[in-house]
Coordinates of C-alpha atoms and ligand atoms in Angstrom, one line a residue:
X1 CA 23.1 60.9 20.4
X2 CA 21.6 64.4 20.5
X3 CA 21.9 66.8 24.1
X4 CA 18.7 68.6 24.5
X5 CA 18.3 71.3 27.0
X6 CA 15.6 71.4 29.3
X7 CA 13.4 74.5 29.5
X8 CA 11.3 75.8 32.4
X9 CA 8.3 77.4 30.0
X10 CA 6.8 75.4 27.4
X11 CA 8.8 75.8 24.2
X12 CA 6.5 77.2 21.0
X13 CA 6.9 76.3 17.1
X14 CA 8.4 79.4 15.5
X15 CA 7.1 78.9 11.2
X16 CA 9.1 81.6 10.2
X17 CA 11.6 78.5 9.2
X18 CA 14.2 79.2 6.6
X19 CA 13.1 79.1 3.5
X20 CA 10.4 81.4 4.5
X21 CA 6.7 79.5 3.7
X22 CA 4.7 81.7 0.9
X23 CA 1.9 82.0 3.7
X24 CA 1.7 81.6 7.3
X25 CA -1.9 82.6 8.7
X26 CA -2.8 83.1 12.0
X27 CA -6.4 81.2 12.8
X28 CA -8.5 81.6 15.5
X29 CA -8.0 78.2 17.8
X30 CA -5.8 77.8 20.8
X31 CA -2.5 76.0 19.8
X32 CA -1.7 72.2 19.6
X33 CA -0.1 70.6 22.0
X34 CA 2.4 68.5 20.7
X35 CA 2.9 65.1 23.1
X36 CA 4.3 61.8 23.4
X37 CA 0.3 60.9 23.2
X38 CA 0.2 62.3 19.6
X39 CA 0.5 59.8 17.3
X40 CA 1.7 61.1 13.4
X41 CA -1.3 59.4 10.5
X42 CA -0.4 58.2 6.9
X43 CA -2.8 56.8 3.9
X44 CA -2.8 53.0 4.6
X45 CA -1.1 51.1 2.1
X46 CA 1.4 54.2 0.7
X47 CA 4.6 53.1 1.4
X48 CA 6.1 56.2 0.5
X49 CA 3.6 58.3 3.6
X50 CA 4.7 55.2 5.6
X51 CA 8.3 56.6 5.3
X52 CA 7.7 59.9 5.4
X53 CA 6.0 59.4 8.6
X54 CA 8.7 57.5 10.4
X55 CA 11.3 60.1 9.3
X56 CA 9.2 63.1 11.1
X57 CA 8.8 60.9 14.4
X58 CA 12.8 60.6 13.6
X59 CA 13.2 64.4 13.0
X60 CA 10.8 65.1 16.2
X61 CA 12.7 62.7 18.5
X62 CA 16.1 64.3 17.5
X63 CA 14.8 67.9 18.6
X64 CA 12.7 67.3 21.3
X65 CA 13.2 64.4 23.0
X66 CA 9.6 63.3 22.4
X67 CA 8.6 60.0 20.5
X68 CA 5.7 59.6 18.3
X69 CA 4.6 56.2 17.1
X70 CA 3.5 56.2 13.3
X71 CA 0.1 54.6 12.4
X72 CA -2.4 54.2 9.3
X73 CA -4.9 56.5 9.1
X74 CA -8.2 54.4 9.3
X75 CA -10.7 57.5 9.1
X76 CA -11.0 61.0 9.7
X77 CA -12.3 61.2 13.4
X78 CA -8.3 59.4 13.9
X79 CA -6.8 62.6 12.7
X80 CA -7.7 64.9 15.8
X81 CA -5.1 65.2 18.3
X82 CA -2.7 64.0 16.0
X83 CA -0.4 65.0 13.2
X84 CA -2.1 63.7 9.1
X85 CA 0.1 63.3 6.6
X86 CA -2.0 63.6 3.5
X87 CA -2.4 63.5 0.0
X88 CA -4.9 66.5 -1.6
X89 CA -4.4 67.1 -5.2
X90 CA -5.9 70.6 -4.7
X91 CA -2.2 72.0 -3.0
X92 CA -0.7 74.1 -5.6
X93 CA 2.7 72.2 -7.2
X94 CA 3.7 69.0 -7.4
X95 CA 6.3 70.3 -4.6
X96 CA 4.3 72.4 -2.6
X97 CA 2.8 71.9 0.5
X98 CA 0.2 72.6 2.8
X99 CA -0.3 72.7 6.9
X100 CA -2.9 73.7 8.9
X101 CA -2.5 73.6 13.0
X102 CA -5.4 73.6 15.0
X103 CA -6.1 73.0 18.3
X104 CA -7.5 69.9 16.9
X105 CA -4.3 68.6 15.3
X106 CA -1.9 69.1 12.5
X107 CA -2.2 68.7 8.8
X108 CA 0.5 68.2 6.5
X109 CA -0.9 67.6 2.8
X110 CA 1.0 67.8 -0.3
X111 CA -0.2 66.7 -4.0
X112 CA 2.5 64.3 -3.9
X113 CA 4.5 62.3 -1.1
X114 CA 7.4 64.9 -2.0
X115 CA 5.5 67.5 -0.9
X116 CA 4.6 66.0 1.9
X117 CA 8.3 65.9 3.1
X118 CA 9.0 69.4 2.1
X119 CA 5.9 70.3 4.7
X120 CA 7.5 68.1 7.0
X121 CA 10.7 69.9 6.7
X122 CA 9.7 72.7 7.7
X123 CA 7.5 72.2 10.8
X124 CA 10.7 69.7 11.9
X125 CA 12.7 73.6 11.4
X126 CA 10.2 75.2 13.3
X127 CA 10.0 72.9 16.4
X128 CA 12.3 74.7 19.0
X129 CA 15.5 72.2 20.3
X130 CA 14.5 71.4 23.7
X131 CA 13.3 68.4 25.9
X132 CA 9.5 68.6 27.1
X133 CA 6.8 67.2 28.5
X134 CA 5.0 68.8 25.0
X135 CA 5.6 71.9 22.5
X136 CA 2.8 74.2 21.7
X137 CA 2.3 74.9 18.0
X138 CA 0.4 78.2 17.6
X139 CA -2.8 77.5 15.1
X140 CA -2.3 78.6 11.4
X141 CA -3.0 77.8 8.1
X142 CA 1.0 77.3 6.3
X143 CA 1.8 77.4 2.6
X144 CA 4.5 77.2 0.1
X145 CA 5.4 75.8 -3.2
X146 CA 9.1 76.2 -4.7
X147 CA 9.9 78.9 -7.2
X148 CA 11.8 76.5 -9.3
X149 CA 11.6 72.7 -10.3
X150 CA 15.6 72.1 -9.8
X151 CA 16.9 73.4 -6.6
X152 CA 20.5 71.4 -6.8
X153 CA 23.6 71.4 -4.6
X154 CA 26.9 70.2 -6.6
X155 CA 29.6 67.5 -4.8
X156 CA 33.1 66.8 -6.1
X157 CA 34.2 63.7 -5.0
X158 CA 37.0 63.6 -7.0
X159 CA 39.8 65.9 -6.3
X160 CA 38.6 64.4 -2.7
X161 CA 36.9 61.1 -1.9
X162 CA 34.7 61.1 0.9
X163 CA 32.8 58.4 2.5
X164 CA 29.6 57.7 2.2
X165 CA 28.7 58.4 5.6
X166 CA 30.1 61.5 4.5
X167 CA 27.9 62.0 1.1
X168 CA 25.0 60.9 2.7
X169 CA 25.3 63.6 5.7
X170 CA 25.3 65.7 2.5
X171 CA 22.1 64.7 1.5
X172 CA 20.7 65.0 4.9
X173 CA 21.9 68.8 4.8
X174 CA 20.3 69.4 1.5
X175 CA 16.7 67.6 2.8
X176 CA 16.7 70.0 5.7
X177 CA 17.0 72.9 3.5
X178 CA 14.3 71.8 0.9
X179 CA 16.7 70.9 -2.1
X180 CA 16.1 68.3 -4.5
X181 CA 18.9 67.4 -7.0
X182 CA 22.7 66.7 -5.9
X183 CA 24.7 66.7 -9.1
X184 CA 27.9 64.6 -8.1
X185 CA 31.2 64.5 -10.1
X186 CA 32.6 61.5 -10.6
X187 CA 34.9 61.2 -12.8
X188 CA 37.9 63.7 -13.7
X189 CA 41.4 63.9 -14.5
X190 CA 42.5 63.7 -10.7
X191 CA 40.6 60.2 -10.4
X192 CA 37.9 57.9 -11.8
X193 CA 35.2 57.1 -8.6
X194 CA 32.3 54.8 -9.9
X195 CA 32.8 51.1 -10.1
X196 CA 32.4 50.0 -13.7
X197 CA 32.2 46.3 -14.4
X198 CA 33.1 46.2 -17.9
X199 CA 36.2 48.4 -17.3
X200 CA 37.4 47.7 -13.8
X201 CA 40.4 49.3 -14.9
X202 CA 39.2 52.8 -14.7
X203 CA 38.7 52.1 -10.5
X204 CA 41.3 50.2 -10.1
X205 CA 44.1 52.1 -11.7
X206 CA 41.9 55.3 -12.6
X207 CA 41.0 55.5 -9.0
X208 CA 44.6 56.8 -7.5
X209 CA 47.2 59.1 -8.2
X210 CA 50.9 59.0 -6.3
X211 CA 50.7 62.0 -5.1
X212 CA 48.7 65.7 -4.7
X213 CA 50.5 69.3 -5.3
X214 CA 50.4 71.6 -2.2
X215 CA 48.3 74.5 -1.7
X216 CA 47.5 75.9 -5.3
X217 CA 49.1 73.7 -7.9
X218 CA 53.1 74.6 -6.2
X219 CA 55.6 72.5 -7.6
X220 CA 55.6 70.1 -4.0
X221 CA 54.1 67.0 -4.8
X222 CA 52.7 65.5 -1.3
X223 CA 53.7 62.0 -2.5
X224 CA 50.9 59.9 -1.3
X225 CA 49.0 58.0 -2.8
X226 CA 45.6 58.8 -2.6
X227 CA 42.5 57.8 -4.3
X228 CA 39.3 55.5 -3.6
X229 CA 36.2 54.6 -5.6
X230 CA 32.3 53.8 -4.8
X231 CA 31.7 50.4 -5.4
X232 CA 27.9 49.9 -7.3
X233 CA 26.3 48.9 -4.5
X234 CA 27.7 52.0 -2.3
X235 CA 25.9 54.2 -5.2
X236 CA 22.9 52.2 -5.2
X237 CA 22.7 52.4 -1.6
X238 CA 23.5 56.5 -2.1
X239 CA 21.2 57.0 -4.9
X240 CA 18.2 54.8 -2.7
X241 CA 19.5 57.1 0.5
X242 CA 18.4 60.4 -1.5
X243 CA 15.8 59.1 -3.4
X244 CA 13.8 58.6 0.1
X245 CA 14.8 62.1 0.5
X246 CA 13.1 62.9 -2.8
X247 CA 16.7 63.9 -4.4
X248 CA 17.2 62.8 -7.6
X249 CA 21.3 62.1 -8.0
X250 CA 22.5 63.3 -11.0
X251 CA 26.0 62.1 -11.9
X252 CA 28.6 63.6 -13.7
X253 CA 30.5 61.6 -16.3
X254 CA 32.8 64.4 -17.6
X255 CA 33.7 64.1 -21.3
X256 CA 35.6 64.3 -23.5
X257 CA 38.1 66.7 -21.6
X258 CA 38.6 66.1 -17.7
X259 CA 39.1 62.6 -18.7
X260 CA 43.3 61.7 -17.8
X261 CA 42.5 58.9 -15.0
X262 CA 40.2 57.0 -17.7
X263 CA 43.0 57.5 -20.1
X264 CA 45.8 56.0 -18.0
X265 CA 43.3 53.1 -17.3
X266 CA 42.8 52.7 -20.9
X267 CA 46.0 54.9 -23.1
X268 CA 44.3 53.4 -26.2
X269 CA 41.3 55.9 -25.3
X270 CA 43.6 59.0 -25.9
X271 CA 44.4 60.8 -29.4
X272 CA 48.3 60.0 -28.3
X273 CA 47.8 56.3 -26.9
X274 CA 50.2 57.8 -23.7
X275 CA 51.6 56.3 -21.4
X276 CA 49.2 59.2 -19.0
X277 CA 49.1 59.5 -15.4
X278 CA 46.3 60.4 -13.2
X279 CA 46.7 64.1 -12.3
X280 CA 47.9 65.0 -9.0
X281 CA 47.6 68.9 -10.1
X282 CA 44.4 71.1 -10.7
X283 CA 43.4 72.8 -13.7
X284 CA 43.1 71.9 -17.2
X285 CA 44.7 69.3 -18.8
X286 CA 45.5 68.7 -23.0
X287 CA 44.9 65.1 -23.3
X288 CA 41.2 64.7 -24.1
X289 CA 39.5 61.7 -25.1
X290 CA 40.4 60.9 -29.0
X291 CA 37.0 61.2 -30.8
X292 CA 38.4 59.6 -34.0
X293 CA 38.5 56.4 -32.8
X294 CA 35.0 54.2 -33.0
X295 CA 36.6 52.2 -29.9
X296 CA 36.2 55.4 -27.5
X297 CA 32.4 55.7 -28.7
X298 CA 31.9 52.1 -27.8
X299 CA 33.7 53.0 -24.7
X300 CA 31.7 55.8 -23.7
X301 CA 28.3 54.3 -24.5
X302 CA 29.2 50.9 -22.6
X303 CA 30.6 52.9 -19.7
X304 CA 27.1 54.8 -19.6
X305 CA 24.7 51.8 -20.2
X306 CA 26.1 51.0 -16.8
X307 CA 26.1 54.3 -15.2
X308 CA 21.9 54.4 -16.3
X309 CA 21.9 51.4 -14.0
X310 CA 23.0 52.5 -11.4
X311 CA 21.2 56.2 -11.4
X312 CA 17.3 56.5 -12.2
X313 CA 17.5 60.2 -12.8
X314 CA 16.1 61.4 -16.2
X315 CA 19.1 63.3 -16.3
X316 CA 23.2 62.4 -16.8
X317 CA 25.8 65.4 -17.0
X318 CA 28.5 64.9 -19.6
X319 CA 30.2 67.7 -18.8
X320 CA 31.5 69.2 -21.6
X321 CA 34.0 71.6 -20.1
X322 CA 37.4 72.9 -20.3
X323 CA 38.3 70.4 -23.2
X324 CA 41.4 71.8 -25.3
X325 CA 41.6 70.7 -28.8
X326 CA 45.5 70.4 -29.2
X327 CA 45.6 66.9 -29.3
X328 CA 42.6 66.6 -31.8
X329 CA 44.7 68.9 -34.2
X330 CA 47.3 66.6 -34.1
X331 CA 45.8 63.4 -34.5
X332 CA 45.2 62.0 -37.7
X333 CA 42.2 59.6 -36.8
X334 CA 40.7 62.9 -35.2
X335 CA 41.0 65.1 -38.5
X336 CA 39.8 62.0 -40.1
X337 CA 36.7 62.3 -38.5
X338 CA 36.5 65.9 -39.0
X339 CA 36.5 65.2 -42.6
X340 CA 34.5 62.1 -42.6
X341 CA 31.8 63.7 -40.9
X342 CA 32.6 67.2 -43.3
X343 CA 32.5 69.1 -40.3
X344 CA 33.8 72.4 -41.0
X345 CA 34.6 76.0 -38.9
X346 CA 31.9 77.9 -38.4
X347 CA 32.3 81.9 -37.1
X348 CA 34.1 81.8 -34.3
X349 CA 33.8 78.3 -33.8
X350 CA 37.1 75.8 -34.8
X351 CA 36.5 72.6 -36.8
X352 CA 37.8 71.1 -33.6
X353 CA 35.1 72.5 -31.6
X354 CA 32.6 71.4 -34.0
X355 CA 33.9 67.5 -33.3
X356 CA 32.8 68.2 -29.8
X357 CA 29.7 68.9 -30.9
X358 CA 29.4 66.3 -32.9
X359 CA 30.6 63.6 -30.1
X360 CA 28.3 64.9 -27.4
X361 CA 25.5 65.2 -30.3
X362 CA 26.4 60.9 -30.6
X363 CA 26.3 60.7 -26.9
X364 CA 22.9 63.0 -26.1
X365 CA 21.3 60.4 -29.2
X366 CA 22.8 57.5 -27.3
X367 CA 21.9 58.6 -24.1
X368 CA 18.3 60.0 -25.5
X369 CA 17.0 56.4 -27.1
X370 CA 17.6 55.1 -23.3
X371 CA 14.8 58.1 -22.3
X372 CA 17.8 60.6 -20.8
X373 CA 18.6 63.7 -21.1
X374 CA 21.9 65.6 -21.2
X375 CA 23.0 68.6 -18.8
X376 CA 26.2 69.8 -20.1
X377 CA 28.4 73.0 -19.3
X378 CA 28.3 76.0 -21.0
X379 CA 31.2 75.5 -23.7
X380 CA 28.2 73.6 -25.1
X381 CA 27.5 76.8 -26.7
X382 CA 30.3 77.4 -28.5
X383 CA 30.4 74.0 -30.4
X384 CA 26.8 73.7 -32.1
X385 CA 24.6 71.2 -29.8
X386 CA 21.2 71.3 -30.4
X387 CA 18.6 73.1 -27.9
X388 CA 17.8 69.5 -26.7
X389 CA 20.7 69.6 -24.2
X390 CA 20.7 71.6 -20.9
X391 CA 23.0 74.2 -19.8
X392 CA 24.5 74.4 -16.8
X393 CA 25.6 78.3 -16.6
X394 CA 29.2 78.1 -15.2
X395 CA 31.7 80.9 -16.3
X396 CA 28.9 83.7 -15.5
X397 CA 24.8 84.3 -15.7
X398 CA 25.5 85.4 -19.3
X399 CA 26.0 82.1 -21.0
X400 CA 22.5 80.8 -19.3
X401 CA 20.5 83.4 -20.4
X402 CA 22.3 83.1 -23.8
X403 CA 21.2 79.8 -24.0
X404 CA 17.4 80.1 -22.6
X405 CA 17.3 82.7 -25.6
X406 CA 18.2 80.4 -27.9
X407 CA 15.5 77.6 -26.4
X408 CA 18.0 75.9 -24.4
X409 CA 16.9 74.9 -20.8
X410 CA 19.2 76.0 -18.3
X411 CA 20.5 75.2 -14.7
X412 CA 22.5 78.5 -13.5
X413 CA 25.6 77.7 -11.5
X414 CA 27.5 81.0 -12.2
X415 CA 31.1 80.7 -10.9
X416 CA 29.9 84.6 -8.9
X417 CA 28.7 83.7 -6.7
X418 CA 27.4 80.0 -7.0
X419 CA 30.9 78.1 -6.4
X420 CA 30.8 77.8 -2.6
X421 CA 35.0 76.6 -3.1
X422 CA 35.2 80.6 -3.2
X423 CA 35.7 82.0 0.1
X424 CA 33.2 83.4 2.3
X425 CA 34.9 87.2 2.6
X426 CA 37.7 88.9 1.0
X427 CA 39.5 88.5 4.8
X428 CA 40.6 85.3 4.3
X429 CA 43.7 85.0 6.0
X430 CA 41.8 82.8 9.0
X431 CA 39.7 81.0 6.7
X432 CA 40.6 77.3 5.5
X433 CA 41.9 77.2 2.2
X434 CA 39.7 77.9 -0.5
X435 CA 40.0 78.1 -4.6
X436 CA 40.0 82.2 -4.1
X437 CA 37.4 84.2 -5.1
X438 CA 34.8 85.8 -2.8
X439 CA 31.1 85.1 -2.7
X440 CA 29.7 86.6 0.9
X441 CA 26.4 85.3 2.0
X442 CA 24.8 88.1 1.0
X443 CA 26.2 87.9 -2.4
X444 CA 25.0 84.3 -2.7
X445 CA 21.6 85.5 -1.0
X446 CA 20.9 89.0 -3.8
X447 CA 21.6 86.7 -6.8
X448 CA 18.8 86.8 -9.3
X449 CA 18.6 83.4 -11.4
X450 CA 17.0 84.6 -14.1
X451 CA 18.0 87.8 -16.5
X452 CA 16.0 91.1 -15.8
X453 CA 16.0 91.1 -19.8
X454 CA 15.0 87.5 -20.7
X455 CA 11.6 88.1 -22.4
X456 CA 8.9 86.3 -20.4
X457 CA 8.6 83.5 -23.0
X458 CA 12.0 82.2 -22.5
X459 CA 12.0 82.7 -18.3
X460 CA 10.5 79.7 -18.6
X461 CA 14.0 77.7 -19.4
X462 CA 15.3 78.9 -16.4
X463 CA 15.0 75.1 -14.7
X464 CA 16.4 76.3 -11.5
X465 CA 19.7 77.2 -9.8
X466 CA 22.5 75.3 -7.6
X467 CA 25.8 76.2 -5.8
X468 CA 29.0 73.7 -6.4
X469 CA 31.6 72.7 -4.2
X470 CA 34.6 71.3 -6.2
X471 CA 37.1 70.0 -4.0
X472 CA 40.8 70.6 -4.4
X473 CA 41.2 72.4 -1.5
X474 CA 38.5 70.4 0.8
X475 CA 39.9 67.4 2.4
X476 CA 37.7 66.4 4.9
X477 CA 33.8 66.6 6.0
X478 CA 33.8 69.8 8.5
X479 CA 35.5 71.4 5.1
X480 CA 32.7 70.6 3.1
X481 CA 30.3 71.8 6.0
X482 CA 31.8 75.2 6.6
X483 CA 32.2 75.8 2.6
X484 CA 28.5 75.5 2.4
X485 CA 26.5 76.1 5.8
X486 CA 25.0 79.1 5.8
X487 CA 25.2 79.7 2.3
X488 CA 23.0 76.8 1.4
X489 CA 20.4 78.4 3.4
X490 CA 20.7 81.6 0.9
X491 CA 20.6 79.4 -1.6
X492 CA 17.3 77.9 0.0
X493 CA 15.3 80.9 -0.2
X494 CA 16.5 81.7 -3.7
X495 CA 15.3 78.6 -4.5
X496 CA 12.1 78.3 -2.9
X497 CA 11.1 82.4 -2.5
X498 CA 9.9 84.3 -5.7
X499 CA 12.5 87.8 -6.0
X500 CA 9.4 90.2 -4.3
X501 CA 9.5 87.8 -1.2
X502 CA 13.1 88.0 -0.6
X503 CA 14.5 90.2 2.0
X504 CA 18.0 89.7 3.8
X505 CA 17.5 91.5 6.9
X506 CA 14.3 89.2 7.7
X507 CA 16.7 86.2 6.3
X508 CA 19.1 87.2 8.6
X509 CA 17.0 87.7 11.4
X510 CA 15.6 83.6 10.7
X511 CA 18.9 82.5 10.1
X512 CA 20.2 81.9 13.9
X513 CA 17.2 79.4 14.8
X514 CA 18.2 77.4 11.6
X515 CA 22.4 77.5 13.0
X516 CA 20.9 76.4 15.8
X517 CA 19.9 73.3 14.1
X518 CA 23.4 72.9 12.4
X519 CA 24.9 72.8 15.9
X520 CA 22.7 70.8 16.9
X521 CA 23.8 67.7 14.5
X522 CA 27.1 68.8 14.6
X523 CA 27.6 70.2 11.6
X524 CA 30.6 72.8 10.9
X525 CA 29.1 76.4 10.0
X526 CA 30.8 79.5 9.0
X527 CA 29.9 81.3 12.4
X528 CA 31.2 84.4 11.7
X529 CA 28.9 84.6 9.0
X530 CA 25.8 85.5 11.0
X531 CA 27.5 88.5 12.4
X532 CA 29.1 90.3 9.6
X533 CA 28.7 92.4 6.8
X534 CA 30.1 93.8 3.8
X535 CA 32.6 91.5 3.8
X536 CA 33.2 91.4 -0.1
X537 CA 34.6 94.8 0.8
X538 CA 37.2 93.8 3.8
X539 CA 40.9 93.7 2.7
X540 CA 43.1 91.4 4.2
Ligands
LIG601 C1 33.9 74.0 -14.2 O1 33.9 74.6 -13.1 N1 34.9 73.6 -14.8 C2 32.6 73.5 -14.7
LIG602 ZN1 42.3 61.7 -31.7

């Protein structure tokens, strides 16, 4: 599947990988000679090593040509001339990991299996992409643990439905660059993508619309029907794909706005009763979820019962955003509630805004006697949820470090320069069609997660960071691929590096052994990226 070239000399490990380990120390030993003779050891009986073992003899094969059979480790003398996968509780981090390379053999131990397979991650990064005979590892003592818990990558597979070949290629980018949340939005007003049984209505109906506006919302309609959903067992089989990846899926059920394909599944659900039709523009729409009803709680609470099913993460997004209150000032069964509940206006905030408060405050209860959390956007600020929910720090850096002052934990997706649908440079003319925007790689690479002014006891809410890739202007896979390749690898060492360690000349310098990688599983990469600068300041 893979074309290796073969070298005359015998290739050599580089471990200055992408993200950059915290350590890499030279020992005195002659290297390791990595073989077909080597064989790679796990714990007998842990399943989990088991895996992780066969995936490195997969990763090893793909690069090099050279096949390692896996084997349980019966005692110590079985580790030399071979490659250990181990579990030491003394490595630093539940994340982190820990290699040594001797002449002896190679170590890969990591307090938990996860760590493990972020240690195996980045030796396979290191290994050079050739076919041998064997691959000298130079000997040294390798360590690293991430700088933050949540290292996340967003997927929209609404505006566009991909395949799950195509999510789970996704996931196999985000493995290789040491990322361990994918936050995927399913539902929105331009279609409705999970199966749910006790609605089949919202996949069925919810999951087309006749047609898509051209280029950026024109008034040309395409007039094609388009749509598609992911039956339960496709997400099961997604959600067990990543979770041998040790990525927690985190899906989006946005509510109560960005909700017009579940309304024309269900008109009853809406403040107006319709007739709606799922959305074939971009952008935000009025008709919201009508919170007056006790039908539309039942609704949302059945629809997430099964939706808890189907994803183990601690964690569901309810979204939160972009919700206007038109309809809800309108609708009598709406104001009813306001009043039933004696919600009032508050400072700047509506009575309206308040009601969203008050739903999502239902749903994070509902959600939070089923042992889950809630991430929502941050509007959630703005309409009096308690510091129980998670922020996700969209429409700037302000809002997160707002909220991690006011004891909110917080995931910081700033629109600058985390939305990878923004384009790469402001010379854009060749590029493919993007939202607009500009976020560079070096933009995405100098951003600083956490406020230079956030006292130190509230740095701590800073959970992590993640880039997002909504899709209205990505149709296909190589789209997705050149939105976020290189950038993800910024986004890596953000994630992984503490601020003193980062340096973008030394990134840069890494980066083309890491392309080399992309190309060599085909995946589509913004070349032009490695080679130039200052393009936030280029003019078309
Ligand atoms: C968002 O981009 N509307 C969260
Ligand atoms: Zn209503």
């Amino acid at each position: 599947m893979f074309s290796v070239v073969a070298l005359a000399q015998t290739p050599r490990a580089d471990y200055r990988v992408v993200p950059l380990p915290d350590e890499i120390n030279g020992i005195k030993s002659a290297d390791f000679r990595l073989t077909e003779q080597c064989l790679i050891n796990y714990p007998t009986g842990n399943r989990e090593m088991e895996r992780n073992a066969s995936m490195l003899s997969q990763y090893i094969e793909e690069l090099t040509g050279l096949h390692l059979s896996t084997r349980p480790t019966l005692n110590a003398k079985d580790r030399i001339g071979n490659i250990s996968l181990l579990i030491d509780p003394k490595v630093d981090n539940d994340e982190g990991y820990s290699i040594l390379i001797t002449t002896k053999g190679i170590e890969i131990s990591g307090q938990s299996p996860a760590g493990v397979f972020f240690g195996m991650q980045m030796l396979r990064k290191s290994l050079p992409i050739a076919t041998a005979k064997e691959i000298l590892m130079p000997a040294a003592q390798i360590k690293s643990s991430p700088r933050f818990g949540y290292r996340g990558m967003h997927l929209d597979c609404v505006r566009h439905f991909f395949s799950v070949e195509t999510v789970k290629r996704y996931i196999d980018i985000m493995a290789l660059h040491g990322m361990n949340r994918l936050h995927w939005h399913l539902t929105d007003d331009q279609g409705w993508r999970v199966e749910i049984k006790k609605y089949p209505r919202l996949a069925e109906v919810g999951g087309w619309r006749n047609g898509t506006t051209l280029g950026h919302n024109s008034p040309v309609n395409d007039g094609i029907r388009y749509g598609g959903y992911y039956t339960q067992d496709q997400i099961r089989d997604i959600v067990s794909y990543a979770a041998d990846r040790y990525i927690t899926i985190i899906p989006e059920i946005d509510m109560p706005g960005h909700m017009v394909a579940a309304l024309t599944a269900y008109p009853e659900l809406g403040c107006t009763g319709g007739p709606y039709e799922v959305w074939g523009m971009w952008g935000v729409h009025d008709d919201i979820l009508c919170v007056g009803k006790d039908h539309t709680l039942e609704f949302v609470k059945d629809v997430l019962n099964e939706v808890m099913q189907l994803f183990p993460s601690e964690y569901i997004h309810i979204g939160g955003d972009e919700s206007p209150r038109v309809r809800w000032q309108e609708c009598p069964l709406c104001q009813q509630r306001i009043r039933d509940e004696g919600i009032r206006a508050e400072g700047k905030q509506s009575a309206e805004a308040r009601l969203q408060g008050w739903f999502t405050t239902q749903i994070k209860h509902y959600l939070a006697q089923h042992g889950k959390r809630i991430i929502g956007w941050d509007e959630l600020l703005g309409c009096a949820v308690d510091t129980t929910a998670t922020i996700m720090s969209w429409t700037g850096a302000e809002p997160g470090a707002r909220g991690a002052m006011l004891g909110h934990d917080v995931i910081m997706t700033p629109n600058t320069p985390m939305y990878f649908d923004h384009y790469q440079t402001k010379s854009y003319w060749n590029e493919p069609t993007a939202f607009g925007g500009c976020a560079t790689l070096k933009m995405v690479y100098d951003f600083e997660p956490v406020a230079s002014n956030l006292p130190a006891d509230k740095r701590r809410h800073i959970l992590g960071v993640q880039a997002n890739l909504w899709t209205e202007y990505i149709t296909c896979e190589p789209q997705i691929q050149y939105q976020v390749l290189p950038r993800m690898a910024a986004l890596a060492e953000l994630q992984w590096l503490q601020p003193e360690e980062k340096d973008y000349n030394d990134f840069k310098a890494r980066l083309p052994r890491l392309v080399e990688m992309y190309k060599h599983y085909n995946w589509t990469y913004r070349a032009k990226s490695l080679v130039t600068e200052n393009e936030d300041k280029a003019e078309n």
